[in-house]
PDB file of C-alpha atoms in Angstrom:
ATOM      1  CA  MET A   1       1.904   9.633  26.197  1.00  0.00           C
ATOM      2  CA  ALA A   2      -0.161  12.645  27.108  1.00  0.00           C
ATOM      3  CA  GLU A   3      -1.533  14.419  24.725  1.00  0.00           C
ATOM      4  CA  ALA A   4      -4.403  17.608  24.744  1.00  0.00           C
ATOM      5  CA  LYS A   5      -7.237  16.173  23.581  1.00  0.00           C
ATOM      6  CA  GLU A   6      -7.907  17.986  20.185  1.00  0.00           C
ATOM      7  CA  ASP A   7      -4.159  17.221  19.776  1.00  0.00           C
ATOM      8  CA  GLN A   8      -4.939  13.222  19.773  1.00  0.00           C
ATOM      9  CA  ILE A   9      -6.025  11.983  16.113  1.00  0.00           C
ATOM     10  CA  LYS A  10      -8.658   9.699  14.896  1.00  0.00           C
ATOM     11  CA  PHE A  11      -7.813   7.776  12.487  1.00  0.00           C
ATOM     12  CA  TYR A  12     -10.449   6.573   9.898  1.00  0.00           C
ATOM     13  CA  SER A  13      -9.678   3.666   8.207  1.00  0.00           C
ATOM     14  CA  ASN A  14     -10.308  -0.041   7.212  1.00  0.00           C
ATOM     15  CA  LYS A  15      -7.076  -2.851   8.076  1.00  0.00           C
ATOM     16  CA  ILE A  16      -7.320  -3.862   4.104  1.00  0.00           C
ATOM     17  CA  CYS A  17      -7.609  -0.844   2.259  1.00  0.00           C
ATOM     18  CA  PRO A  18      -3.435  -0.439   1.909  1.00  0.00           C
ATOM     19  CA  PHE A  19      -3.456   3.053   1.309  1.00  0.00           C
ATOM     20  CA  GLY A  20      -5.533   3.345   4.945  1.00  0.00           C
ATOM     21  CA  MET A  21      -2.746   1.077   6.106  1.00  0.00           C
ATOM     22  CA  ARG A  22       0.122   4.599   4.589  1.00  0.00           C
ATOM     23  CA  ALA A  23      -1.296   6.422   7.090  1.00  0.00           C
ATOM     24  CA  TRP A  24      -1.817   3.969   9.873  1.00  0.00           C
ATOM     25  CA  LEU A  25       2.278   3.229   9.171  1.00  0.00           C
ATOM     26  CA  THR A  26       3.164   6.748   9.907  1.00  0.00           C
ATOM     27  CA  LEU A  27       1.491   6.568  13.087  1.00  0.00           C
ATOM     28  CA  GLU A  28       2.772   3.999  14.321  1.00  0.00           C
ATOM     29  CA  VAL A  29       6.876   5.201  13.140  1.00  0.00           C
ATOM     30  CA  LYS A  30       6.532   8.487  14.402  1.00  0.00           C
ATOM     31  CA  LYS A  31       4.350   6.892  17.542  1.00  0.00           C
ATOM     32  CA  ILE A  32       2.009   9.433  17.498  1.00  0.00           C
ATOM     33  CA  PRO A  33      -1.343   8.420  19.633  1.00  0.00           C
ATOM     34  CA  TYR A  34      -4.003   7.740  18.186  1.00  0.00           C
ATOM     35  CA  GLU A  35      -7.879   6.105  18.046  1.00  0.00           C
ATOM     36  CA  PHE A  36      -8.171   3.584  15.555  1.00  0.00           C
ATOM     37  CA  ILE A  37     -12.102   4.200  14.222  1.00  0.00           C
ATOM     38  CA  HIS A  38     -13.185   1.129  11.278  1.00  0.00           C
ATOM     39  CA  CYS A  39     -14.573   1.879   8.933  1.00  0.00           C
ATOM     40  CA  ASP A  40     -16.687  -0.348   6.442  1.00  0.00           C
ATOM     41  CA  LEU A  41     -15.770  -0.169   2.248  1.00  0.00           C
ATOM     42  CA  LYS A  42     -18.429  -2.084   1.197  1.00  0.00           C
ATOM     43  CA  ASP A  43     -21.642  -0.410   4.202  1.00  0.00           C
ATOM     44  CA  LYS A  44     -20.529   2.809   4.270  1.00  0.00           C
ATOM     45  CA  GLN A  45     -21.815   4.327   8.435  1.00  0.00           C
ATOM     46  CA  ASP A  46     -23.202   7.648   8.198  1.00  0.00           C
ATOM     47  CA  PHE A  47     -20.288   8.680  10.285  1.00  0.00           C
ATOM     48  CA  PHE A  48     -17.819   8.224   7.616  1.00  0.00           C
ATOM     49  CA  LYS A  49     -19.432   9.139   4.795  1.00  0.00           C
ATOM     50  CA  GLU A  50     -19.891  12.507   7.339  1.00  0.00           C
ATOM     51  CA  ALA A  51     -15.987  12.828   7.999  1.00  0.00           C
ATOM     52  CA  TYR A  52     -14.837  12.056   4.337  1.00  0.00           C
ATOM     53  CA  ALA A  53     -17.370  14.933   2.880  1.00  0.00           C
ATOM     54  CA  LYS A  54     -15.734  16.951   4.940  1.00  0.00           C
ATOM     55  CA  ALA A  55     -11.782  16.010   4.815  1.00  0.00           C
ATOM     56  CA  LEU A  56      -9.936  17.983   2.702  1.00  0.00           C
ATOM     57  CA  GLY A  57      -8.895  16.613  -0.557  1.00  0.00           C
ATOM     58  CA  HIS A  58     -12.028  14.400  -0.154  1.00  0.00           C
ATOM     59  CA  ALA A  59     -13.308  13.479  -4.234  1.00  0.00           C
ATOM     60  CA  GLU A  60     -17.111  15.039  -5.060  1.00  0.00           C
ATOM     61  CA  ASP A  61     -18.285  11.814  -6.651  1.00  0.00           C
ATOM     62  CA  ASN A  62     -16.933   9.574  -4.419  1.00  0.00           C
ATOM     63  CA  ALA A  63     -19.297   8.637  -0.850  1.00  0.00           C
ATOM     64  CA  GLY A  64     -15.952   7.800   0.920  1.00  0.00           C
ATOM     65  CA  LYS A  65     -12.392   6.557   0.933  1.00  0.00           C
ATOM     66  CA  VAL A  66      -9.711   5.627   3.421  1.00  0.00           C
ATOM     67  CA  PRO A  67      -7.348   6.987   5.629  1.00  0.00           C
ATOM     68  CA  ILE A  68      -9.304  10.710   6.679  1.00  0.00           C
ATOM     69  CA  ILE A  69      -7.398  11.422   9.849  1.00  0.00           C
ATOM     70  CA  LEU A  70      -9.304  14.508  12.364  1.00  0.00           C
ATOM     71  CA  HIS A  71      -7.128  16.446  14.438  1.00  0.00           C
ATOM     72  CA  LYS A  72      -7.158  19.951  16.241  1.00  0.00           C
ATOM     73  CA  GLY A  73     -10.757  20.210  14.144  1.00  0.00           C
ATOM     74  CA  LYS A  74      -9.925  19.441  10.430  1.00  0.00           C
ATOM     75  CA  TYR A  75     -10.395  16.162   9.208  1.00  0.00           C
ATOM     76  CA  ILE A  76      -7.478  15.169   5.762  1.00  0.00           C
ATOM     77  CA  ALA A  77      -7.966  12.176   2.830  1.00  0.00           C
ATOM     78  CA  GLU A  78      -5.654  10.626   1.078  1.00  0.00           C
ATOM     79  CA  SER A  79      -3.112   8.712   2.139  1.00  0.00           C
ATOM     80  CA  SER A  80       0.746  10.139   1.016  1.00  0.00           C
ATOM     81  CA  ILE A  81      -0.745  13.739   2.634  1.00  0.00           C
ATOM     82  CA  VAL A  82      -1.632  12.169   5.383  1.00  0.00           C
ATOM     83  CA  ALA A  83       1.586  10.832   6.060  1.00  0.00           C
ATOM     84  CA  ARG A  84       3.465  14.435   5.703  1.00  0.00           C
ATOM     85  CA  TYR A  85       1.100  16.339   7.631  1.00  0.00           C
ATOM     86  CA  LEU A  86       1.277  13.722  10.439  1.00  0.00           C
ATOM     87  CA  ASP A  87       5.575  13.862   9.292  1.00  0.00           C
ATOM     88  CA  TYR A  88       5.101  17.839   9.219  1.00  0.00           C
ATOM     89  CA  VAL A  89       2.566  18.446  12.627  1.00  0.00           C
ATOM     90  CA  PHE A  90       5.037  15.557  14.609  1.00  0.00           C
ATOM     91  CA  SER A  91       8.198  16.951  13.956  1.00  0.00           C
ATOM     92  CA  ASP A  92       9.583  16.497  17.780  1.00  0.00           C
ATOM     93  CA  GLU A  93      11.723  13.737  17.406  1.00  0.00           C
ATOM     94  CA  ASP A  94      12.585  14.173  21.169  1.00  0.00           C
ATOM     95  CA  LYS A  95       8.733  13.429  21.649  1.00  0.00           C
ATOM     96  CA  TYR A  96       7.717  11.655  18.566  1.00  0.00           C
ATOM     97  CA  GLY A  97       9.173   9.084  16.275  1.00  0.00           C
ATOM     98  CA  PRO A  98      12.000  10.207  13.421  1.00  0.00           C
ATOM     99  CA  SER A  99      10.791  12.280  10.727  1.00  0.00           C
ATOM    100  CA  ILE A 100       9.955  10.503   7.361  1.00  0.00           C
ATOM    101  CA  LEU A 101      11.406  12.640   5.136  1.00  0.00           C
ATOM    102  CA  PRO A 102      15.396  12.815   5.734  1.00  0.00           C
ATOM    103  CA  LYS A 103      16.826  16.087   6.994  1.00  0.00           C
ATOM    104  CA  ASP A 104      19.666  15.741   4.135  1.00  0.00           C
ATOM    105  CA  ALA A 105      17.995  17.025   1.083  1.00  0.00           C
ATOM    106  CA  PHE A 106      19.573  15.618  -1.435  1.00  0.00           C
ATOM    107  CA  GLN A 107      18.222  12.549   0.044  1.00  0.00           C
ATOM    108  CA  ARG A 108      14.579  13.693   1.237  1.00  0.00           C
ATOM    109  CA  ALA A 109      14.817  14.598  -3.068  1.00  0.00           C
ATOM    110  CA  ALA A 110      15.801  11.177  -3.677  1.00  0.00           C
ATOM    111  CA  VAL A 111      12.862   9.701  -1.333  1.00  0.00           C
ATOM    112  CA  GLU A 112      10.380  12.363  -3.079  1.00  0.00           C
ATOM    113  CA  ILE A 113      11.340  10.803  -6.627  1.00  0.00           C
ATOM    114  CA  MET A 114      11.083   6.952  -5.199  1.00  0.00           C
ATOM    115  CA  VAL A 115       7.500   8.181  -4.189  1.00  0.00           C
ATOM    116  CA  ALA A 116       6.296   9.847  -7.341  1.00  0.00           C
ATOM    117  CA  TRP A 117       8.095   6.764  -9.784  1.00  0.00           C
ATOM    118  CA  PHE A 118       5.813   4.079  -7.798  1.00  0.00           C
ATOM    119  CA  GLY A 119       2.927   5.719  -8.058  1.00  0.00           C
ATOM    120  CA  ASP A 120       3.807   6.713 -11.947  1.00  0.00           C
ATOM    121  CA  SER A 121       5.413   3.317 -12.468  1.00  0.00           C
ATOM    122  CA  GLY A 122       2.238   1.007 -12.807  1.00  0.00           C
ATOM    123  CA  TRP A 123       2.654  -0.986  -9.598  1.00  0.00           C
ATOM    124  CA  LEU A 124      -0.417  -1.159  -9.075  1.00  0.00           C
ATOM    125  CA  LYS A 125      -1.993  -1.129 -12.429  1.00  0.00           C
ATOM    126  CA  PHE A 126      -0.622  -4.428 -13.182  1.00  0.00           C
ATOM    127  CA  HIS A 127      -1.072  -6.222  -9.207  1.00  0.00           C
ATOM    128  CA  TYR A 128      -4.633  -5.788  -9.232  1.00  0.00           C
ATOM    129  CA  GLY A 129      -4.716  -6.104 -13.094  1.00  0.00           C
ATOM    130  CA  ILE A 130      -2.968  -9.581 -12.556  1.00  0.00           C
ATOM    131  CA  LEU A 131      -5.390 -10.654  -9.045  1.00  0.00           C
ATOM    132  CA  MET A 132      -8.634  -9.501 -11.299  1.00  0.00           C
ATOM    133  CA  ASN A 133      -7.202 -10.425 -14.739  1.00  0.00           C
ATOM    134  CA  ALA A 134      -8.644 -14.596 -14.770  1.00  0.00           C
ATOM    135  CA  ASN A 135      -6.664 -15.212 -17.848  1.00  0.00           C
ATOM    136  CA  PRO A 136      -3.044 -17.186 -18.479  1.00  0.00           C
ATOM    137  CA  ASP A 137      -1.741 -15.616 -21.096  1.00  0.00           C
ATOM    138  CA  ASP A 138      -2.585 -11.867 -20.618  1.00  0.00           C
ATOM    139  CA  GLN A 139      -1.760 -13.135 -16.818  1.00  0.00           C
ATOM    140  CA  ALA A 140       1.852 -14.068 -18.424  1.00  0.00           C
ATOM    141  CA  LYS A 141       1.597 -10.933 -20.407  1.00  0.00           C
ATOM    142  CA  SER A 142       1.628  -9.109 -17.661  1.00  0.00           C
ATOM    143  CA  VAL A 143       4.526 -10.751 -15.627  1.00  0.00           C
ATOM    144  CA  VAL A 144       6.895 -10.319 -18.259  1.00  0.00           C
ATOM    145  CA  ASP A 145       6.025  -6.298 -18.868  1.00  0.00           C
ATOM    146  CA  TRP A 146       5.856  -5.945 -14.562  1.00  0.00           C
ATOM    147  CA  LYS A 147       9.125  -7.956 -13.541  1.00  0.00           C
ATOM    148  CA  LYS A 148      10.919  -5.335 -15.542  1.00  0.00           C
ATOM    149  CA  LYS A 149       9.395  -2.231 -13.409  1.00  0.00           C
ATOM    150  CA  TRP A 150      10.720  -4.877 -10.089  1.00  0.00           C
ATOM    151  CA  LYS A 151      14.563  -4.812 -12.294  1.00  0.00           C
ATOM    152  CA  THR A 152      14.419  -0.571 -11.813  1.00  0.00           C
ATOM    153  CA  LEU A 153      13.218  -1.290  -8.738  1.00  0.00           C
ATOM    154  CA  ASN A 154      16.172  -3.512  -7.843  1.00  0.00           C
ATOM    155  CA  ASP A 155      18.685  -0.711  -9.125  1.00  0.00           C
ATOM    156  CA  ARG A 156      17.125   1.950  -7.381  1.00  0.00           C
ATOM    157  CA  LEU A 157      17.242   0.536  -4.162  1.00  0.00           C
ATOM    158  CA  GLY A 158      20.668   0.232  -4.951  1.00  0.00           C
ATOM    159  CA  GLU A 159      21.120   4.183  -4.691  1.00  0.00           C
ATOM    160  CA  PHE A 160      22.716   4.770  -1.344  1.00  0.00           C
ATOM    161  CA  CYS A 161      23.087   1.161  -0.240  1.00  0.00           C
ATOM    162  CA  ASP A 162      23.432  -2.407  -1.273  1.00  0.00           C
ATOM    163  CA  LYS A 163      21.095  -3.957   1.607  1.00  0.00           C
ATOM    164  CA  GLY A 164      18.397  -2.992   3.900  1.00  0.00           C
ATOM    165  CA  THR A 165      16.155   0.101   3.574  1.00  0.00           C
ATOM    166  CA  TYR A 166      16.138   2.514   0.676  1.00  0.00           C
ATOM    167  CA  LEU A 167      18.283   5.521   3.241  1.00  0.00           C
ATOM    168  CA  PRO A 168      21.432   4.199   4.835  1.00  0.00           C
ATOM    169  CA  ASN A 169      21.121   2.684   8.652  1.00  0.00           C
ATOM    170  CA  ASN A 170      17.759   0.927   8.215  1.00  0.00           C
ATOM    171  CA  GLN A 171      16.120   4.625   7.822  1.00  0.00           C
ATOM    172  CA  VAL A 172      12.633   3.802   7.357  1.00  0.00           C
ATOM    173  CA  SER A 173      11.139   6.762   4.766  1.00  0.00           C
ATOM    174  CA  LEU A 174       8.086   8.524   3.054  1.00  0.00           C
ATOM    175  CA  PHE A 175       8.847   5.293   0.573  1.00  0.00           C
ATOM    176  CA  GLU A 176       8.275   2.477   2.782  1.00  0.00           C
ATOM    177  CA  ILE A 177       5.214   3.869   4.335  1.00  0.00           C
ATOM    178  CA  CYS A 178       3.865   3.943   0.652  1.00  0.00           C
ATOM    179  CA  ALA A 179       5.613   1.022  -0.968  1.00  0.00           C
ATOM    180  CA  PHE A 180       5.358  -1.163   1.889  1.00  0.00           C
ATOM    181  CA  PRO A 181       1.271  -2.107   1.768  1.00  0.00           C
ATOM    182  CA  PHE A 182       1.240  -3.168  -1.594  1.00  0.00           C
ATOM    183  CA  PHE A 183       4.636  -5.818  -1.018  1.00  0.00           C
ATOM    184  CA  GLU A 184       2.421  -7.398   2.307  1.00  0.00           C
ATOM    185  CA  ARG A 185      -0.650  -7.714  -0.341  1.00  0.00           C
ATOM    186  CA  LEU A 186       1.332  -9.826  -2.933  1.00  0.00           C
ATOM    187  CA  CYS A 187      -0.069 -12.856  -0.894  1.00  0.00           C
ATOM    188  CA  THR A 188      -2.818 -12.827  -2.521  1.00  0.00           C
ATOM    189  CA  LEU A 189      -1.699 -13.085  -6.042  1.00  0.00           C
ATOM    190  CA  GLU A 190       0.281 -15.782  -4.782  1.00  0.00           C
ATOM    191  CA  HIS A 191      -2.566 -17.083  -3.703  1.00  0.00           C
ATOM    192  CA  TYR A 192      -4.709 -16.986  -6.342  1.00  0.00           C
ATOM    193  CA  CYS A 193      -2.671 -16.713  -9.186  1.00  0.00           C
ATOM    194  CA  LYS A 194       0.303 -19.176  -8.497  1.00  0.00           C
ATOM    195  CA  LEU A 195       2.709 -16.429  -8.528  1.00  0.00           C
ATOM    196  CA  GLU A 196       6.343 -17.260  -6.564  1.00  0.00           C
ATOM    197  CA  ILE A 197       6.822 -14.000  -5.311  1.00  0.00           C
ATOM    198  CA  TYR A 198       7.657 -14.226  -2.110  1.00  0.00           C
ATOM    199  CA  SER A 199      10.519 -17.203  -3.190  1.00  0.00           C
ATOM    200  CA  LYS A 200      11.563 -17.222  -6.730  1.00  0.00           C
ATOM    201  CA  TRP A 201      10.397 -13.186  -8.027  1.00  0.00           C
ATOM    202  CA  MET A 202      12.542 -11.838  -4.628  1.00  0.00           C
ATOM    203  CA  ASP A 203      15.941 -14.497  -5.244  1.00  0.00           C
ATOM    204  CA  GLU A 204      14.967 -12.586  -8.835  1.00  0.00           C
ATOM    205  CA  PHE A 205      15.899  -9.554  -7.463  1.00  0.00           C
ATOM    206  CA  PRO A 206      17.718  -9.345  -4.449  1.00  0.00           C
ATOM    207  CA  ARG A 207      17.533  -5.790  -3.415  1.00  0.00           C
ATOM    208  CA  VAL A 208      14.116  -5.964  -3.299  1.00  0.00           C
ATOM    209  CA  LYS A 209      14.514  -9.352  -1.494  1.00  0.00           C
ATOM    210  CA  SER A 210      17.099  -7.338   0.952  1.00  0.00           C
ATOM    211  CA  TRP A 211      14.814  -4.677   1.155  1.00  0.00           C
ATOM    212  CA  TYR A 212      11.268  -6.390   1.658  1.00  0.00           C
ATOM    213  CA  GLU A 213      12.470  -8.715   4.445  1.00  0.00           C
ATOM    214  CA  THR A 214      14.242  -5.510   6.689  1.00  0.00           C
ATOM    215  CA  VAL A 215      10.580  -3.429   6.347  1.00  0.00           C
ATOM    216  CA  LYS A 216       8.886  -6.541   7.395  1.00  0.00           C
ATOM    217  CA  ASP A 217      10.681  -6.997  10.446  1.00  0.00           C
ATOM    218  CA  ASN A 218      10.360  -3.235  11.784  1.00  0.00           C
ATOM    219  CA  GLU A 219       8.734  -3.145  15.093  1.00  0.00           C
ATOM    220  CA  ALA A 220       6.354  -0.296  14.181  1.00  0.00           C
ATOM    221  CA  PHE A 221       5.010  -2.188  11.119  1.00  0.00           C
ATOM    222  CA  LYS A 222       4.676  -5.122  12.957  1.00  0.00           C
ATOM    223  CA  LYS A 223       1.860  -3.484  14.306  1.00  0.00           C
ATOM    224  CA  CYS A 224      -0.026  -2.901  11.228  1.00  0.00           C
ATOM    225  CA  THR A 225       0.460  -5.970   9.450  1.00  0.00           C
ATOM    226  CA  SER A 226      -2.381  -8.302   9.012  1.00  0.00           C
ATOM    227  CA  THR A 227      -2.491 -12.122   8.043  1.00  0.00           C
ATOM    228  CA  GLN A 228      -2.754 -13.606   4.781  1.00  0.00           C
ATOM    229  CA  GLU A 229      -5.455 -15.326   5.417  1.00  0.00           C
ATOM    230  CA  PHE A 230      -7.246 -11.915   6.413  1.00  0.00           C
ATOM    231  CA  LEU A 231      -5.999 -10.233   3.381  1.00  0.00           C
ATOM    232  CA  ASN A 232      -6.302 -12.982   0.660  1.00  0.00           C
ATOM    233  CA  ASN A 233      -9.864 -13.284   2.023  1.00  0.00           C
ATOM    234  CA  GLY A 234     -10.467  -9.423   1.589  1.00  0.00           C
ATOM    235  CA  TYR A 235      -9.940  -9.837  -2.021  1.00  0.00           C
ATOM    236  CA  LYS A 236     -11.323 -12.757  -2.340  1.00  0.00           C
ATOM    237  CA  GLY A 237     -14.251 -10.961  -4.282  1.00  0.00           C
ATOM    238  CA  TYR A 238     -11.882  -9.439  -7.064  1.00  0.00           C
ATOM    239  CA  ARG A 239     -10.468 -12.815  -7.692  1.00  0.00           C
ATOM    240  CA  GLU A 240     -13.901 -14.535  -8.087  1.00  0.00           C
ATOM    241  CA  LYS A 241     -15.382 -11.739  -9.999  1.00  0.00           C
ATOM    242  CA  ALA A 242     -12.622 -11.831 -12.342  1.00  0.00           C
ATOM    243  CA  GLU A 243     -12.790 -16.252 -12.863  1.00  0.00           C
ATOM    244  CA  GLU A 244     -16.293 -15.237 -13.646  1.00  0.00           C
ATOM    245  CA  ASN A 245     -15.948 -12.979 -16.409  1.00  0.00           C
ATOM    246  CA  TYR A 246     -13.218 -14.967 -18.290  1.00  0.00           C
ATOM    247  CA  LYS A 247     -15.685 -17.679 -17.558  1.00  0.00           C
ATOM    248  CA  LYS A 248     -18.285 -15.727 -19.767  1.00  0.00           C
ATOM    249  CA  TRP A 249     -15.578 -15.023 -22.944  1.00  0.00           C
ATOM    250  CA  LYS A 250     -15.017 -18.483 -22.960  1.00  0.00           C
ATOM    251  CA  GLU A 251     -17.859 -19.464 -23.410  1.00  0.00           C
ATOM    252  CA  GLU A 252     -18.797 -16.965 -25.792  1.00  0.00           C
ATOM    253  CA  GLN A 253     -15.263 -17.612 -27.872  1.00  0.00           C
ATOM    254  CA  ALA A 254     -16.933 -21.173 -27.830  1.00  0.00           C
ATOM    255  CA  LYS A 255     -19.747 -19.973 -29.490  1.00  0.00           C
ATOM    256  CA  GLN A 256     -18.079 -17.735 -31.811  1.00  0.00           C
ATOM    257  CA  GLU A 257     -15.997 -20.668 -33.151  1.00  0.00           C
ATOM    258  CA  LYS A 258     -19.005 -22.782 -33.878  1.00  0.00           C
ATOM    259  CA  LYS A 259     -20.373 -20.287 -35.917  1.00  0.00           C
TER     260      LYS A 259
END
């Protein structure tokens, strides 16, 4: 679709980043024209650091994070804020995709509550904590506690319907935008931690399973997904560091026992 040049989005991101994926999903769901600008998260390019420093929402103690968008000469950071901004600015549903925040006031409030719950629940802490801790005893304890959150999510997803997305009629909302990137990356826990999440866990929490499978098959989401090999390789360093730390810890424990 033809757009004024200044109205087109420049999207700074990296495909490995789940937060960057939130903005990417919004662009695809909303059918907003954009230019994807790859940012190296380790060896940060000057243009990346410069864009981040100019962005509304940047952290003063960080040289560069994704996502960032450039729209009409202004830079904006922070994934959920970017998603809301895009939804608000590109609100013409005859021209763009449907809103990710429903018009119905109660449903809108429910979506915002789900987004807030997901962020505050410790979900990401459990996810990355397990990946970055190779101690099997610690992992087992974390799995027990994390599954309590899975149970809560399984129950909350039934607010409006017993299958599909959170909202009725398989409507994609900000909740799917914010949560799905981390479900896609559960493959790293299967690969490195040998957790049977996509099979046994999903069977244990059928409402989560229906939600995940529905969202995974959404055409806009398919455009943003990565292969499991790509994600596993991208997170390899986290696990290697965890295993190195666990090895050092066991060696230290062995020394203490000999004293």
